Coordinates of C-alpha atoms and ligand atoms in Angstrom, one line a residue:
X100 CA 0.0 0.0 0.0
X101 CA 1.3 3.4 -1.0
X102 CA -0.8 5.8 1.2
X103 CA 2.0 6.6 3.7
X104 CA 4.7 7.4 1.2
X105 CA 5.4 10.6 -0.7
X106 CA 4.0 10.8 -4.3
X107 CA 6.3 11.5 -7.1
X108 CA 5.1 12.1 -10.7
X109 CA 7.4 12.0 -13.6
X110 CA 4.7 13.3 -16.0
X111 CA 3.7 16.4 -14.0
X112 CA 6.1 18.6 -15.9
X113 CA 5.6 17.1 -19.3
X114 CA 3.3 18.5 -22.0
X115 CA 3.7 15.4 -24.1
X116 CA 0.4 13.5 -24.2
X117 CA -0.6 10.2 -22.6
X118 CA -1.9 8.0 -25.4
X119 CA -5.1 6.1 -24.4
X120 CA -5.7 3.1 -26.6
X121 CA -9.4 2.1 -26.6
X122 CA -9.9 5.6 -25.3
X123 CA -13.6 5.5 -26.1
X124 CA -14.1 2.1 -24.4
X125 CA -15.2 1.1 -20.9
X126 CA -11.9 1.7 -19.2
X127 CA -10.1 4.1 -21.6
X128 CA -13.0 6.6 -21.5
X129 CA -12.9 6.8 -17.7
X130 CA -9.1 7.1 -17.7
X131 CA -9.0 9.8 -20.3
X132 CA -11.7 11.8 -18.4
X133 CA -9.7 11.6 -15.1
X134 CA -6.3 12.5 -16.6
X135 CA -7.8 15.4 -18.6
X136 CA -9.5 16.5 -15.4
X137 CA -6.1 16.6 -13.7
X138 CA -4.8 18.9 -16.5
X139 CA -2.7 16.2 -18.2
X140 CA -2.5 16.1 -22.0
X141 CA -4.4 13.1 -23.3
X142 CA -4.6 11.7 -26.9
X143 CA -7.5 9.3 -27.4
X144 CA -6.8 6.4 -29.8
X145 CA -9.4 4.4 -31.6
X146 CA -10.4 3.6 -35.2
X147 CA -12.5 6.7 -35.2
X148 CA -9.9 8.9 -33.5
X149 CA -7.7 11.5 -35.1
X150 CA -5.2 10.3 -36.0
X151 CA -7.0 6.9 -36.4
X152 CA -5.5 3.9 -34.6
X153 CA -6.2 0.4 -35.7
X154 CA -4.6 -2.7 -34.1
X155 CA -5.1 -4.4 -37.5
X156 CA -3.3 -1.8 -39.5
X157 CA 0.3 -1.2 -38.2
X158 CA 0.6 1.8 -40.6
X159 CA -1.6 3.7 -38.1
X160 CA 0.5 3.0 -35.0
X161 CA 3.4 5.5 -35.6
X162 CA 1.2 8.5 -36.1
X163 CA -0.8 7.8 -32.9
X164 CA 2.5 7.4 -31.0
X165 CA 4.2 10.5 -32.3
X166 CA 5.4 12.6 -29.3
X167 CA 3.5 10.5 -26.7
X168 CA 5.1 10.2 -23.2
X169 CA 3.2 7.2 -22.0
X170 CA 0.5 4.8 -23.3
X171 CA -2.5 3.0 -21.7
X172 CA -2.5 -0.3 -23.7
X173 CA -5.9 -1.9 -23.9
X174 CA -6.0 -4.4 -26.8
X175 CA -9.0 -5.2 -28.9
X176 CA -10.9 -7.5 -29.0
X177 CA -9.2 -9.3 -26.0
X178 CA -5.7 -10.1 -24.8
X179 CA -6.8 -13.8 -24.7
X180 CA -7.3 -13.9 -28.5
X181 CA -4.8 -15.9 -30.5
X182 CA -1.9 -13.7 -31.6
X183 CA -2.6 -10.8 -29.2
X184 CA 0.7 -11.1 -27.4
X185 CA 2.8 -10.8 -30.6
X186 CA 0.8 -7.8 -31.7
X187 CA 1.0 -6.1 -28.3
X188 CA 4.7 -6.9 -28.1
X189 CA 5.4 -5.3 -31.6
X190 CA 3.4 -2.2 -30.5
X191 CA 5.3 -1.9 -27.2
X192 CA 8.7 -2.2 -29.0
X193 CA 7.6 0.5 -31.5
X194 CA 6.4 2.7 -28.6
X195 CA 9.7 2.5 -26.8
X196 CA 11.7 3.1 -30.0
X197 CA 9.6 6.3 -30.5
X198 CA 10.4 7.6 -27.0
X199 CA 7.5 6.4 -24.8
X200 CA 8.7 6.2 -21.2
X201 CA 5.8 4.4 -19.5
X202 CA 3.4 1.6 -20.5
X203 CA 0.3 0.6 -18.4
X204 CA -1.2 -2.6 -19.7
X205 CA -4.8 -3.8 -19.2
X206 CA -4.7 -7.5 -18.9
X207 CA -6.9 -10.5 -18.0
X208 CA -6.6 -13.3 -15.4
X209 CA -5.9 -16.9 -16.1
X210 CA -5.4 -16.3 -19.8
X211 CA -2.0 -17.7 -21.1
X212 CA -2.0 -15.3 -24.1
X213 CA -2.6 -12.3 -21.9
X214 CA 0.2 -13.4 -19.6
X215 CA 2.5 -13.7 -22.6
X216 CA 1.5 -10.1 -23.6
X217 CA 2.4 -8.9 -20.1
X218 CA 5.9 -10.4 -20.6
X219 CA 6.3 -8.6 -23.9
X220 CA 5.3 -5.3 -22.3
X221 CA 7.6 -5.8 -19.3
X222 CA 10.5 -6.6 -21.7
X223 CA 10.0 -3.6 -24.0
X224 CA 12.2 -1.3 -22.0
X225 CA 9.8 1.3 -20.7
X226 CA 8.6 1.7 -17.1
X227 CA 5.6 -0.6 -16.8
X228 CA 2.5 -1.3 -14.7
X229 CA 0.3 -4.3 -15.3
X230 CA -3.4 -4.2 -14.3
X231 CA -4.5 -7.9 -14.5
X232 CA -8.3 -7.7 -14.1
X233 CA -11.2 -10.0 -13.4
X234 CA -14.5 -9.7 -15.4
X235 CA -15.8 -6.2 -15.6
X236 CA -19.1 -5.4 -13.8
X237 CA -19.8 -3.0 -16.7
X238 CA -20.2 -6.0 -19.1
X239 CA -23.8 -6.0 -17.9
X240 CA -24.4 -2.3 -18.5
X241 CA -22.0 -1.1 -21.2
X242 CA -21.2 -4.2 -23.2
X243 CA -22.4 -7.5 -24.8
X244 CA -24.7 -8.5 -21.8
X245 CA -26.7 -5.2 -21.8
X246 CA -29.2 -6.3 -24.4
X247 CA -29.8 -9.6 -22.5
X248 CA -30.5 -7.7 -19.3
X249 CA -32.9 -5.4 -21.1
X250 CA -34.6 -8.5 -22.6
X251 CA -35.1 -10.0 -19.2
X252 CA -33.0 -13.1 -19.6
X253 CA -29.2 -13.5 -19.5
X254 CA -28.5 -17.0 -21.0
X255 CA -24.8 -18.0 -21.0
X256 CA -22.8 -21.2 -21.2
X257 CA -21.6 -20.9 -17.6
X258 CA -22.7 -22.7 -14.5
X259 CA -22.2 -22.0 -10.8
X260 CA -18.6 -20.9 -11.1
X261 CA -18.0 -17.7 -9.2
X262 CA -16.1 -14.6 -10.5
X263 CA -14.9 -11.6 -8.4
X264 CA -16.3 -9.0 -10.9
X265 CA -14.4 -5.7 -10.9
X266 CA -15.8 -2.2 -11.3
X267 CA -14.3 -0.4 -14.3
X268 CA -14.1 2.7 -12.1
X269 CA -11.6 0.9 -9.9
X270 CA -9.5 -0.1 -13.0
X271 CA -9.5 3.5 -14.1
X272 CA -8.4 4.8 -10.7
X273 CA -5.5 2.3 -10.7
X274 CA -4.5 3.3 -14.2
X275 CA -4.6 7.0 -13.4
X276 CA -2.5 6.2 -10.3
X277 CA 0.0 4.3 -12.5
X278 CA 0.4 7.4 -14.7
X279 CA 0.6 9.9 -11.9
X280 CA 2.7 8.2 -9.2
X281 CA 6.1 6.7 -9.9
X282 CA 5.6 4.2 -7.0
X283 CA 3.5 2.0 -9.3
X284 CA 6.4 1.4 -11.7
X285 CA 7.2 -2.3 -12.0
X286 CA 4.0 -3.4 -10.2
X287 CA 1.6 -6.1 -11.3
X288 CA -1.8 -5.6 -9.7
X289 CA -4.3 -8.3 -9.8
X290 CA -7.5 -6.3 -9.7
X291 CA -10.7 -8.0 -8.5
X292 CA -13.9 -7.0 -6.8
X293 CA -14.3 -7.8 -3.1
X294 CA -16.8 -10.6 -3.5
X295 CA -17.2 -13.9 -5.5
X296 CA -20.5 -14.1 -7.4
X297 CA -21.9 -16.6 -9.9
X298 CA -23.4 -15.1 -13.1
X299 CA -26.7 -16.0 -11.6
X300 CA -25.9 -14.1 -8.4
X301 CA -24.9 -11.1 -10.4
X302 CA -28.1 -11.1 -12.4
X303 CA -30.1 -11.4 -9.2
X304 CA -28.3 -8.3 -7.8
X305 CA -29.2 -6.4 -11.0
X306 CA -32.8 -7.5 -10.8
X307 CA -32.9 -6.3 -7.1
X308 CA -31.2 -3.0 -7.9
X309 CA -33.2 -2.2 -11.0
X310 CA -36.6 -3.5 -10.0
X311 CA -36.8 -5.3 -13.3
X312 CA -37.6 -8.9 -13.9
X313 CA -34.3 -10.4 -15.1
X314 CA -33.3 -14.1 -14.8
X315 CA -30.2 -16.1 -15.5
X316 CA -30.3 -19.3 -17.5
X317 CA -27.4 -21.7 -18.1
X318 CA -27.4 -22.9 -21.7
X319 CA -25.1 -25.1 -23.7
X320 CA -22.1 -23.7 -25.7
X321 CA -23.8 -24.7 -28.9
X322 CA -27.1 -22.9 -28.0
X323 CA -25.1 -19.8 -27.0
X324 CA -23.2 -19.7 -30.4
X325 CA -26.4 -20.0 -32.4
X326 CA -28.7 -18.0 -30.1
X327 CA -29.7 -14.4 -29.7
X328 CA -26.6 -13.4 -27.5
X329 CA -24.4 -14.1 -30.5
X330 CA -26.7 -12.7 -33.1
X331 CA -25.0 -9.9 -35.1
X332 CA -21.6 -10.5 -33.5
X333 CA -18.6 -11.3 -35.8
X334 CA -17.8 -15.1 -35.7
X335 CA -14.3 -14.3 -34.2
X336 CA -15.9 -12.6 -31.3
X337 CA -18.4 -15.4 -30.7
X338 CA -15.5 -17.9 -30.7
X339 CA -13.6 -15.7 -28.3
X340 CA -16.6 -15.5 -25.9
X341 CA -17.1 -19.2 -26.1
X342 CA -13.4 -19.7 -25.1
X343 CA -13.7 -17.3 -22.2
X344 CA -16.9 -19.0 -20.9
X345 CA -15.9 -22.6 -21.4
X346 CA -12.2 -22.5 -20.7
X347 CA -11.2 -19.5 -18.6
X348 CA -14.4 -19.7 -16.4
X349 CA -13.4 -23.2 -15.2
X350 CA -12.7 -22.2 -11.6
X351 CA -9.1 -21.1 -12.0
X352 CA -10.0 -17.5 -11.2
X353 CA -12.4 -18.3 -8.3
X354 CA -10.6 -16.2 -5.8
X355 CA -10.5 -12.5 -4.6
X356 CA -7.2 -10.6 -4.8
X357 CA -6.1 -7.5 -2.9
X358 CA -4.8 -5.6 -6.0
X359 CA -7.2 -2.6 -5.5
X360 CA -6.1 -2.2 -1.9
X361 CA -2.4 -2.5 -2.8
X362 CA -2.7 0.0 -5.6
X363 CA -5.1 2.5 -4.1
X364 CA -5.1 2.0 -0.4
X365 CA -8.9 1.4 -0.2
X366 CA -11.3 -1.5 -0.7
X367 CA -12.6 -2.4 -4.2
X368 CA -16.2 -1.4 -5.0
X369 CA -18.9 -4.0 -4.4
X370 CA -21.2 -5.4 -7.1
X371 CA -24.2 -4.1 -5.2
X372 CA -23.0 -0.5 -5.3
X373 CA -22.2 -0.8 -9.0
X374 CA -25.7 -2.3 -9.6
X375 CA -27.4 0.5 -7.6
X376 CA -25.5 3.2 -9.5
X377 CA -26.1 1.7 -12.9
X378 CA -29.8 1.3 -12.1
X379 CA -29.9 5.0 -11.0
X380 CA -28.3 6.0 -14.2
X381 CA -31.2 4.6 -16.2
X382 CA -29.1 2.3 -18.3
X383 CA -31.5 -0.7 -17.6
X384 CA -34.6 1.5 -18.0
X385 CA -37.3 1.7 -15.3
X386 CA -38.7 -1.2 -13.2
X387 CA -40.5 -3.8 -15.4
Ligands
NAP153 N1 -14.6 -7.1 -20.3 C1 -13.9 -7.8 -19.4 O1 -14.6 -8.3 -18.5 C2 -12.4 -7.8 -19.4 C3 -11.7 -8.4 -18.3 C4 -10.3 -8.4 -18.3 C5 -9.6 -7.8 -19.3 N2 -10.3 -7.2 -20.4 C6 -9.6 -6.6 -21.5 O2 -10.1 -5.3 -21.7 C7 -9.7 -4.9 -23.1 C8 -10.8 -4.1 -23.6 O3 -10.9 -2.9 -22.9 P1 -12.3 -2.1 -22.6 O4 -13.3 -3.1 -22.2 O5 -12.0 -1.0 -21.8 O6 -12.7 -1.7 -24.1 P2 -14.1 -1.8 -24.8 O7 -15.2 -1.2 -24.0 O8 -14.3 -3.2 -25.3 O9 -13.9 -0.8 -26.0 C9 -13.0 -1.1 -27.1 C10 -12.2 0.1 -27.5 O10 -11.2 -0.3 -28.5 C11 -11.5 0.4 -29.7 N3 -11.3 -0.5 -30.8 C12 -12.2 -1.4 -31.3 N4 -11.6 -2.1 -32.3 C13 -10.3 -1.6 -32.5 C14 -9.2 -1.8 -33.4 N5 -9.3 -2.8 -34.3 N6 -8.1 -1.1 -33.2 C15 -8.0 -0.1 -32.3 N7 -9.0 0.1 -31.4 C16 -10.1 -0.6 -31.5 C17 -12.9 0.9 -29.6 O11 -13.1 2.2 -30.3 P3 -13.4 2.2 -31.9 O12 -14.6 1.2 -32.0 O13 -13.8 3.6 -32.1 O14 -12.2 1.8 -32.6 C18 -13.0 1.2 -28.1 O15 -12.4 2.4 -27.7 C19 -9.4 -6.2 -23.8 O16 -8.1 -6.3 -24.2 C20 -9.7 -7.3 -22.8 O17 -8.8 -8.4 -22.9 C21 -11.7 -7.2 -20.4

């Protein structure tokens, strides 16, 4: 825990921007807002940004990196995807060659490809911090499970396994700390929420907080791949979700970690508080 020690910030004096990859996404948007709010220069990177940044088009990487002092590295679609580590490694090497001094990586737990990407980032030669995160609570309100919540049934190929869902606001707070306090250099934080919940438990919390009738149903992987949850999603993304549900959610991550306390000196936010705040924001509509 860093609360007692003095804070030092290498980037306080720099006017060079911090590049936020996925800067319009769940974590990147929050990080960009906080850093800008602190008066730090931020450059948001995404396919629609200016200059545009696309993981699949290396010709776009250099312009996005020009003059950047530090980078928040959130990969798309997922660090667990085949080939992610090599791509992230190539990006980290280019970033360092172009003068980037600090890399903060958003990673996932229990995913061999993500752990290989962490090694690539650590080896690139910049100061680094790794945020190895559990499943985001915001997957239910800002991502692929929102439509299912609104439809009243979340049907997934996952059983009673429990996951310590993390609030994206906690991830953002840890990332901002990593950019603004040198004591986070060389730290790997395993960020989880404070409580293990099954997907059924999480949906029950959402139903209670929103006053809506929402239920959880366990389905087979085949039914998931051919059902409404996968409708409209690219086949690669469906395959990735299947892998996450059937391989990574096998119990290997069924434990809570103290990463939020270590990084921020305070407890992680609980799912119930997330669900209440999300319900109050109106994202799940009114009671139904
Ligand atoms: N969700 C979870 O539960 C979870 C848990 C642990 C780790 N993670 C990690 O979180 C990362 C995703 O972060 P997030 O959830 O904050 O983002 P997100 O909400 O999924 O948003 C994706 C961001 O990436 C951009 N993007 C999409 N396609 C891109 C491309 N081809 N090239 C460059 N940018 C692209 C999007 O903007 P544009 O569409 O405008 O390009 C957007 O800013 C993944 O690497 C995943 O492994 C997720």
